């Protein structure tokens, strides 16, 4: 079972359990279920409002959730959080960006820190 710690300069840190074996639960869904006030609008990877910074606490895997969706890649580029070169490197190295869209990132079985 994954532990996800949500942290923000404005609120107290909150650590919650992500459902074991669920590969459909997004970081945003998990946050809303636990009353964590992440900003969001479209819930569909179009607006970029739910931008978060994610790091892995689980040293075993060193991966951060599932791969970036096409919408995420496009919005992160628009927001200037990743360059085209960084995106290409991520694909080659099979590593996701630390910047993610909470509505697009699916929680995997790893402990995460999510800054919002
Ligand atoms: Fe719009 Fe996530 S809520 S991109």
XYZ file of N, CA and C and ligand atoms in Angstrom:
352
model
N 0.845 -1.198 0.000
C 0.000 0.000 0.000
C 0.882 1.250 0.000
N 0.566 2.169 -0.841
C 1.401 3.370 -0.972
C 0.976 4.449 0.014
N 1.961 5.125 0.543
C 1.702 6.281 1.400
C 1.983 7.536 0.588
N 1.023 8.430 0.544
C 1.215 9.661 -0.209
C 1.133 10.842 0.764
N 2.207 11.598 0.825
C 2.242 12.758 1.710
C 2.025 14.017 0.882
N 0.959 14.731 1.194
C 0.658 15.989 0.515
C 1.230 17.119 1.352
N 1.952 18.018 0.717
C 2.565 19.092 1.454
C 2.393 20.414 0.721
N 2.101 21.459 1.491
C 1.862 22.782 0.922
C 2.349 23.821 1.920
N 2.854 24.958 1.428
C 3.279 26.006 2.370
C 2.109 26.553 3.197
N 0.887 26.399 2.699
C -0.275 26.999 3.379
C -1.014 26.064 4.324
N -0.776 24.760 4.200
C -1.523 23.807 5.024
C -0.571 22.831 5.695
N -1.073 22.170 6.738
C -0.256 21.147 7.403
C -0.083 19.940 6.482
N 1.063 19.290 6.565
C 1.284 18.082 5.759
C 0.250 17.027 6.139
N -0.156 16.266 5.158
C -1.096 15.189 5.435
C -0.653 13.952 4.661
N -0.529 12.835 5.362
C -0.139 11.581 4.716
C -1.349 10.666 4.664
N -1.622 10.146 3.465
C -2.791 9.280 3.298
C -2.370 7.981 2.613
N -3.205 6.954 2.782
C -2.968 5.685 2.095
C -3.633 5.710 0.733
N -2.901 5.257 -0.274
C -3.525 5.052 -1.575
C -4.007 3.608 -1.608
N -5.102 3.375 -2.305
C -5.684 2.040 -2.360
C -4.694 1.056 -2.984
N -4.455 -0.048 -2.289
C -3.506 -1.047 -2.798
C -4.032 -1.663 -4.086
N -3.163 -1.772 -5.057
C -3.521 -2.451 -6.302
C -4.408 -1.641 -7.227
N -4.763 -0.439 -6.843
C -5.596 0.368 -7.735
C -4.701 1.080 -8.730
N -4.940 0.832 -9.989
C -4.128 1.528 -10.988
C -4.983 2.523 -11.751
N -6.050 2.962 -11.107
C -6.917 3.935 -11.766
C -7.075 5.190 -10.931
N -6.506 5.199 -9.729
C -6.716 6.333 -8.850
C -5.691 7.437 -9.133
N -6.187 8.606 -9.513
C -5.272 9.715 -9.777
C -4.895 10.394 -8.464
N -3.792 11.137 -8.502
C -3.370 11.896 -7.327
C -4.473 12.881 -6.930
N -5.125 13.496 -7.920
C -6.192 14.452 -7.607
C -7.364 13.763 -6.908
N -7.760 12.602 -7.406
C -8.877 11.869 -6.799
C -8.543 11.510 -5.346
N -7.326 11.057 -5.151
C -6.881 10.704 -3.797
C -6.915 11.939 -2.888
N -6.465 13.068 -3.420
C -6.462 14.310 -2.635
C -7.886 14.725 -2.271
N -8.785 14.678 -3.233
C -10.164 15.111 -2.973
C -10.853 14.192 -1.964
N -10.595 12.899 -2.083
C -11.185 11.940 -1.135
C -10.723 12.219 0.291
N -9.542 12.814 0.400
C -8.975 13.077 1.726
C -9.032 14.551 2.110
N -9.872 15.296 1.405
C -10.108 16.716 1.702
C -8.820 17.552 1.667
N -7.965 17.247 0.708
C -6.742 18.027 0.539
C -7.014 19.069 -0.550
N -6.806 20.350 -0.219
C -7.278 21.420 -1.115
C -6.364 21.713 -2.310
N -6.174 20.723 -3.159
C -5.417 20.948 -4.398
C -6.302 21.728 -5.363
N -5.720 22.711 -6.020
C -6.488 23.456 -7.030
C -6.746 22.577 -8.249
N -7.904 22.685 -8.817
C -8.194 21.976 -10.068
C -9.366 22.644 -10.768
N -9.487 22.394 -12.056
C -10.643 22.892 -12.814
C -11.211 21.796 -13.702
N -10.484 21.468 -14.768
C -11.077 20.591 -15.792
C -11.117 19.111 -15.397
N -10.191 18.664 -14.562
C -10.025 17.244 -14.203
C -9.764 16.362 -15.417
N -9.284 16.962 -16.479
C -9.081 16.184 -17.704
C -7.764 16.500 -18.410
N -6.812 17.067 -17.686
C -5.498 17.294 -18.289
C -5.433 18.444 -19.278
N -6.412 19.345 -19.257
C -6.438 20.423 -20.250
C -6.008 21.785 -19.720
N -6.201 22.047 -18.426
C -6.020 23.428 -17.934
C -4.690 23.666 -17.214
N -4.100 22.657 -16.641
C -2.830 22.812 -15.929
C -2.979 23.351 -14.511
N -4.185 23.565 -14.048
C -4.423 24.113 -12.710
C -3.909 23.193 -11.603
N -3.946 21.907 -11.854
C -3.620 20.934 -10.803
C -2.133 20.572 -10.775
N -1.284 21.438 -11.311
C 0.160 21.176 -11.342
C 0.701 20.881 -9.941
N 1.448 19.802 -9.810
C 2.079 19.456 -8.535
C 3.514 18.999 -8.797
N 4.328 19.028 -7.743
C 5.699 18.540 -7.845
C 5.778 17.249 -7.035
N 6.225 16.194 -7.677
C 6.169 14.876 -7.047
C 7.571 14.300 -6.890
N 7.851 13.752 -5.708
C 9.108 13.044 -5.538
C 8.821 11.708 -4.875
N 9.687 10.739 -5.153
C 9.495 9.401 -4.627
C 10.183 9.284 -3.277
N 9.472 8.770 -2.279
C 10.073 8.548 -0.970
C 10.539 7.093 -0.891
N 9.969 6.293 -1.756
C 10.265 4.872 -1.795
C 11.552 4.662 -2.589
N 12.643 4.412 -1.892
C 13.950 4.332 -2.556
C 14.109 3.074 -3.411
N 13.217 2.111 -3.218
C 13.352 0.857 -3.960
C 13.133 1.063 -5.460
N 12.146 1.888 -5.765
C 11.729 1.969 -7.162
C 12.304 3.168 -7.918
N 12.372 4.316 -7.256
C 12.824 5.541 -7.907
C 11.994 5.901 -9.132
N 10.746 5.552 -9.098
C 9.855 5.944 -10.177
C 8.717 6.729 -9.576
N 8.132 7.596 -10.369
C 7.063 8.413 -9.831
C 5.784 8.204 -10.634
N 5.037 7.203 -10.224
C 3.750 6.954 -10.850
C 3.894 6.449 -12.275
N 2.793 6.423 -12.949
C 2.797 5.949 -14.332
C 3.431 6.983 -15.240
N 3.644 6.629 -16.490
C 4.259 7.565 -17.435
C 3.354 8.776 -17.707
N 3.958 9.841 -18.198
C 3.187 11.046 -18.505
C 2.205 10.769 -19.637
N 1.002 11.306 -19.503
C 0.050 11.198 -20.597
C 0.417 12.248 -21.648
N -0.134 12.093 -22.850
C 0.144 13.068 -23.919
C -0.321 14.463 -23.493
N -1.468 14.538 -22.820
C -1.978 15.833 -22.348
C -1.007 16.455 -21.356
N -0.498 15.637 -20.454
C 0.478 16.140 -19.471
C 1.704 16.706 -20.167
N 2.230 15.960 -21.120
C 3.431 16.423 -21.833
C 3.162 17.786 -22.457
N 2.022 17.919 -23.096
C 1.698 19.163 -23.789
C 1.532 20.331 -22.798
N 0.795 20.116 -21.712
C 0.568 21.195 -20.731
C 1.867 21.547 -20.008
N 2.655 20.543 -19.622
C 3.911 20.830 -18.919
C 4.853 21.630 -19.802
N 4.817 21.359 -21.105
C 5.636 22.136 -22.043
C 5.128 23.579 -22.111
N 3.801 23.718 -22.223
C 3.195 25.066 -22.267
C 3.512 25.874 -21.016
N 3.521 25.204 -19.869
C 3.776 25.901 -18.605
C 5.269 26.161 -18.386
N 6.093 25.650 -19.282
C 7.539 25.857 -19.169
C 8.185 24.999 -18.092
N 7.514 23.916 -17.697
C 8.067 23.045 -16.649
C 9.006 21.993 -17.220
N 8.837 21.652 -18.479
C 9.776 20.739 -19.138
C 10.059 21.264 -20.542
N 11.260 20.986 -21.016
C 11.598 21.348 -22.391
C 11.389 20.120 -23.273
N 11.404 20.367 -24.590
C 11.271 19.266 -25.542
C 12.407 18.256 -25.317
N 13.620 18.763 -25.061
C 14.776 17.896 -24.857
C 14.592 17.042 -23.597
N 14.088 17.677 -22.530
C 13.865 16.919 -21.286
C 12.816 15.831 -21.502
N 11.787 16.157 -22.267
C 10.744 15.165 -22.546
C 11.336 13.977 -23.305
N 12.191 14.276 -24.286
C 12.801 13.196 -25.063
C 13.690 12.329 -24.172
N 14.432 12.977 -23.268
C 15.310 12.241 -22.359
C 14.483 11.348 -21.411
N 13.347 11.885 -20.971
C 12.479 11.100 -20.083
C 11.996 9.835 -20.773
N 11.710 9.957 -22.062
C 11.214 8.785 -22.803
C 12.343 7.765 -22.926
N 13.544 8.229 -23.261
C 14.696 7.327 -23.414
C 15.029 6.652 -22.081
N 15.076 7.446 -21.006
C 15.459 6.905 -19.696
C 14.296 6.251 -18.962
N 13.087 6.355 -19.527
C 11.879 5.804 -18.915
C 11.652 6.368 -17.506
N 11.857 7.658 -17.379
C 11.618 8.320 -16.093
C 10.664 9.491 -16.282
N 9.654 9.598 -15.421
C 8.727 10.723 -15.552
C 9.305 12.012 -14.968
N 8.664 13.132 -15.297
C 9.063 14.434 -14.770
C 8.657 14.557 -13.305
N 9.377 15.410 -12.554
C 8.933 15.672 -11.182
C 7.662 16.529 -11.188
N 7.447 17.258 -12.279
C 6.219 18.049 -12.414
C 5.145 17.185 -13.035
N 4.001 17.136 -12.409
C 2.912 16.311 -12.930
C 1.596 17.055 -12.799
N 0.620 16.573 -13.545
C -0.746 17.069 -13.367
C -1.447 16.064 -12.458
N -1.958 16.550 -11.335
C -2.549 15.643 -10.345
C -3.725 14.861 -10.918
N -4.437 15.449 -11.866
C -5.599 14.747 -12.427
C -5.194 13.671 -13.427
N -3.934 13.674 -13.852
C -3.478 12.711 -14.852
C -2.571 11.638 -14.270
N -1.927 11.960 -13.171
C -0.964 11.015 -12.620
C -1.665 9.935 -11.810
N -1.427 8.699 -12.204
C -2.026 7.564 -11.500
C -1.066 7.106 -10.401
N -1.624 6.883 -9.219
C -0.805 6.452 -8.079
C -0.458 4.978 -8.252
N 0.824 4.679 -8.121
C 1.281 3.289 -8.165
C 1.679 2.871 -6.757
N 2.227 1.672 -6.654
C 2.572 1.165 -5.337
C 3.938 1.698 -4.903
N 3.984 2.991 -4.622
C 5.227 3.619 -4.180
C 4.877 4.797 -3.275
N 5.761 5.079 -2.342
C 5.516 6.182 -1.421
C 5.960 7.491 -2.068
N 5.054 8.470 -2.018
C 5.302 9.716 -2.731
C 5.157 10.927 -1.828
N 5.831 11.995 -2.229
C 5.634 13.297 -1.622
C 5.087 14.180 -2.737
N 3.943 14.795 -2.487
C 3.290 15.633 -3.493
C 3.226 17.059 -2.972
N 3.913 17.978 -3.627
C 3.869 19.395 -3.242
C 2.832 20.087 -4.100
N 1.916 20.777 -3.455
C 0.849 21.443 -4.209
C 0.743 22.909 -3.826
Fe -7.124 20.689 -15.402
Fe -5.755 18.798 -14.057
S -7.509 19.888 -13.436
S -5.251 19.751 -15.928
